[in-house]
Coordinates of C-alpha atoms in Angstrom, one line a residue:
Chain W
D1 CA -72.3 75.1 44.6
G2 CA -74.4 76.0 41.7
G3 CA -77.8 74.5 41.3
I4 CA -81.5 74.5 42.2
T5 CA -82.5 74.2 45.9
Q6 CA -85.9 73.1 47.0
S7 CA -87.1 73.2 50.5
P8 CA -88.4 71.5 52.5
K9 CA -87.8 68.0 51.3
Y10 CA -90.7 66.6 53.2
L11 CA -93.8 68.6 54.4
F12 CA -96.9 67.6 56.2
R13 CA -100.0 69.8 56.0
K14 CA -103.3 69.7 57.8
E15 CA -106.4 70.1 55.7
G16 CA -107.4 73.8 55.3
Q17 CA -103.8 75.1 55.7
N18 CA -101.8 76.9 53.1
V19 CA -98.1 75.9 52.7
T20 CA -95.3 77.4 50.7
L21 CA -92.6 75.4 48.9
S22 CA -89.3 77.2 48.3
C23 CA -87.3 77.1 45.1
E24 CA -84.0 79.0 44.7
Q25 CA -81.5 78.9 41.8
N26 CA -78.1 80.5 41.4
L27 CA -77.6 79.5 37.8
N28 CA -78.8 82.9 36.5
H29 CA -81.6 81.2 34.6
D30 CA -84.5 83.3 33.3
A31 CA -87.2 80.7 33.1
M32 CA -88.5 78.8 36.1
Y33 CA -91.2 76.1 36.3
W34 CA -93.3 74.2 38.9
Y35 CA -94.5 70.6 38.2
R36 CA -96.6 68.2 40.2
Q37 CA -96.0 64.4 40.0
D38 CA -98.4 61.9 41.3
P39 CA -97.3 58.3 42.0
G40 CA -96.6 56.4 38.7
Q41 CA -97.5 59.4 36.6
G42 CA -95.7 62.0 34.5
L43 CA -95.0 65.7 35.3
R44 CA -97.9 68.2 35.1
L45 CA -97.1 71.9 34.7
I46 CA -98.5 74.1 37.5
Y47 CA -97.0 77.5 36.7
Y48 CA -94.1 78.9 34.8
S49 CA -92.2 82.2 34.7
Q50 CA -90.0 83.7 32.1
I51 CA -89.1 87.0 33.8
V52 CA -89.3 88.7 37.1
N53 CA -92.7 89.8 38.2
D54 CA -94.4 87.8 35.5
F55 CA -95.7 84.2 35.3
Q56 CA -98.3 82.1 33.5
K57 CA -100.7 79.3 34.5
G58 CA -99.9 75.8 33.4
D59 CA -102.3 72.9 33.0
I60 CA -103.2 72.5 36.7
A61 CA -102.9 76.0 38.3
E62 CA -106.1 75.8 40.3
G63 CA -105.5 75.8 44.0
Y64 CA -101.9 77.1 43.6
S65 CA -100.2 80.5 43.6
V66 CA -96.7 81.7 42.8
S67 CA -94.6 84.8 42.9
R68 CA -91.4 85.9 41.1
E69 CA -90.1 88.9 42.9
K70 CA -86.4 88.0 42.3
K71 CA -84.8 86.2 39.3
E72 CA -83.4 83.5 41.5
S73 CA -86.6 82.7 43.5
F74 CA -89.9 81.1 42.5
P75 CA -91.9 80.0 45.6
L76 CA -95.1 77.9 45.2
T77 CA -98.0 78.2 47.6
V78 CA -100.4 75.3 47.9
T79 CA -103.6 76.8 49.1
S80 CA -106.5 75.2 50.9
A81 CA -108.4 75.4 47.7
Q82 CA -106.3 72.6 46.3
K83 CA -108.4 69.6 47.2
N84 CA -105.9 66.8 46.7
P85 CA -102.4 68.3 47.2
T86 CA -100.5 65.2 48.3
A87 CA -97.8 64.8 45.6
F88 CA -94.2 65.2 44.7
Y89 CA -93.5 68.8 43.6
L90 CA -90.6 69.6 41.3
C91 CA -89.1 73.0 40.5
A92 CA -87.0 73.5 37.4
S93 CA -85.1 76.3 35.7
G94 CA -83.4 76.9 32.4
P95 CA -81.9 79.5 30.1
F96 CA -83.7 80.7 27.0
G97 CA -82.6 79.5 23.6
S98 CA -82.8 76.5 21.4
G99 CA -80.9 73.5 22.6
N100 CA -81.2 74.4 26.3
T101 CA -82.7 71.9 28.6
I102 CA -84.2 72.6 32.0
Y103 CA -82.7 71.4 35.3
F104 CA -84.6 70.1 38.3
G105 CA -84.3 70.6 42.0
E106 CA -84.5 67.5 44.2
G107 CA -88.2 67.9 44.8
S108 CA -90.5 68.3 47.7
W109 CA -92.9 65.7 49.1
L110 CA -96.1 67.1 50.4
T111 CA -98.5 65.0 52.4
V112 CA -101.9 66.1 53.7
V113 CA -102.7 64.6 57.1
Chain D
G25 CA -103.4 72.2 23.3
Q26 CA -100.6 69.7 23.5
N27 CA -100.7 65.9 23.7
I28 CA -97.8 63.6 24.4
D29 CA -98.1 59.8 24.5
Q30 CA -95.7 57.1 25.6
P31 CA -96.1 53.4 26.5
T32 CA -96.8 53.0 30.2
E33 CA -94.4 50.1 30.9
M34 CA -91.7 48.1 29.1
T35 CA -89.5 45.2 30.2
A36 CA -86.2 44.1 28.7
T37 CA -83.2 41.9 29.5
E38 CA -79.8 43.0 30.7
G39 CA -77.5 43.5 27.7
A40 CA -80.3 43.9 25.2
I41 CA -81.5 47.0 23.2
V42 CA -84.8 48.7 23.9
Q43 CA -86.7 51.4 22.0
I44 CA -89.1 53.7 23.8
N45 CA -91.5 55.6 21.6
C46 CA -93.1 59.0 22.0
T47 CA -95.7 60.7 19.9
Y48 CA -96.7 64.3 20.3
Q49 CA -99.1 66.9 19.0
T50 CA -98.2 70.5 19.6
S51 CA -98.0 74.0 18.2
G52 CA -94.8 76.1 18.2
F53 CA -92.6 73.0 18.5
N54 CA -89.1 73.9 19.5
G55 CA -87.4 70.7 20.6
L56 CA -87.9 67.3 22.1
F57 CA -86.1 66.2 25.2
W58 CA -85.7 62.8 27.0
Y59 CA -85.1 62.5 30.7
Q60 CA -84.4 59.6 33.1
Q61 CA -86.1 59.5 36.5
H62 CA -85.4 57.0 39.2
A63 CA -88.1 56.4 41.7
G64 CA -88.4 59.3 44.2
E65 CA -85.7 61.4 42.5
A66 CA -85.7 64.3 40.1
P67 CA -85.5 63.8 36.4
T68 CA -82.0 64.1 34.7
F69 CA -81.4 65.1 31.1
L70 CA -80.5 62.4 28.6
S71 CA -80.9 63.7 25.1
Y72 CA -82.3 66.5 22.9
N73 CA -83.5 66.7 19.3
V74 CA -84.7 69.8 17.4
L75 CA -84.0 68.7 13.8
D76 CA -85.0 65.4 12.2
G77 CA -82.6 62.5 12.6
L78 CA -80.7 60.5 15.1
E79 CA -78.6 61.9 18.0
E80 CA -76.2 59.5 19.6
K81 CA -74.7 59.9 23.1
G82 CA -72.9 56.7 24.2
R83 CA -75.4 54.0 25.0
F84 CA -78.3 56.3 24.4
S85 CA -79.6 57.6 21.1
S86 CA -82.7 59.6 20.3
F87 CA -84.5 60.0 17.0
L88 CA -87.0 62.7 15.8
S89 CA -89.4 63.0 12.9
R90 CA -91.1 66.3 13.1
S91 CA -93.5 65.6 10.2
K92 CA -94.8 62.5 12.0
G93 CA -94.7 64.0 15.5
Y94 CA -92.6 61.0 16.6
S95 CA -89.5 60.4 18.6
Y96 CA -87.8 57.4 20.2
L97 CA -85.1 56.8 22.7
L98 CA -82.9 53.8 22.1
L99 CA -81.0 52.3 24.9
K100 CA -78.2 49.8 24.1
E101 CA -76.3 47.3 26.2
L102 CA -78.9 47.6 28.9
Q103 CA -77.7 47.5 32.5
M104 CA -79.7 46.9 35.7
K105 CA -79.2 50.6 36.7
D106 CA -81.2 51.6 33.6
S107 CA -84.4 50.5 35.4
A108 CA -86.2 53.8 35.7
S109 CA -88.9 55.9 34.1
Y110 CA -88.1 57.7 30.9
L111 CA -89.9 60.9 30.2
C112 CA -90.4 62.5 26.8
A113 CA -90.9 66.3 26.9
V114 CA -91.7 68.8 24.2
R115 CA -90.5 72.4 24.4
S116 CA -92.8 74.8 22.6
L117 CA -92.9 78.5 22.1
D118 CA -96.1 80.2 23.0
N119 CA -97.1 83.9 23.2
Y120 CA -95.6 84.1 26.6
G121 CA -92.3 82.2 26.1
Q122 CA -90.9 78.7 26.2
N123 CA -93.0 76.0 27.8
F124 CA -91.9 72.4 28.6
V125 CA -94.7 69.8 28.6
F126 CA -94.0 66.2 29.7
G127 CA -95.5 62.9 28.6
P128 CA -96.7 60.3 31.1
G129 CA -93.4 58.5 31.2
T130 CA -92.4 54.9 30.4
R131 CA -91.4 52.7 33.3
L132 CA -88.6 50.4 32.1
S133 CA -87.7 47.3 34.1
V134 CA -84.4 45.6 33.2
L135 CA -84.3 41.9 34.1
P136 CA -81.2 39.8 34.7

């Protein structure tokens, strides 16, 4: 099936640990995005990437890191520097060009315990 | 910078019509998108405008005025399943590429 796969769906992290959220797409999309959503809030952009081996910080990049070694993969690491990481994380991808929307994975719930 | 604003909550009755507004300020505007998001799920695409005017897709329509930085989503013949959050997003082109920025979302409750 074509689509965007995020894993794990649920993740618990102890304070001081780094965790990595996986995002894989087989849609041949060039652009990929990571968003964070807190309860009752909108989506805030963490990082985005337009091509392999390149990415840009979004509005709330502090405490997060990403890599784009392959076109289909854009993993997000939540580092121990992120003081309040408990949230719903959404990965999205989309083709370039006017009129093209972005498509979302099912999301990953991260809880700090 | 970019700024997108939407009402936080709205309530409407089953079978009625509701209009959800979105105002935005951005540089490099390249399209406005509406998404529906049910609680705990990923957003799904509803509608898109890049030129001024009204786009209609079944029970959903979206309007854009670029000069006013204003859009609305119109939902007709409301059904209970339309209870969800509605997200307005602006695509803009920056020096790096295309960027999607989302508004805070409007939580719609449809009452019987």
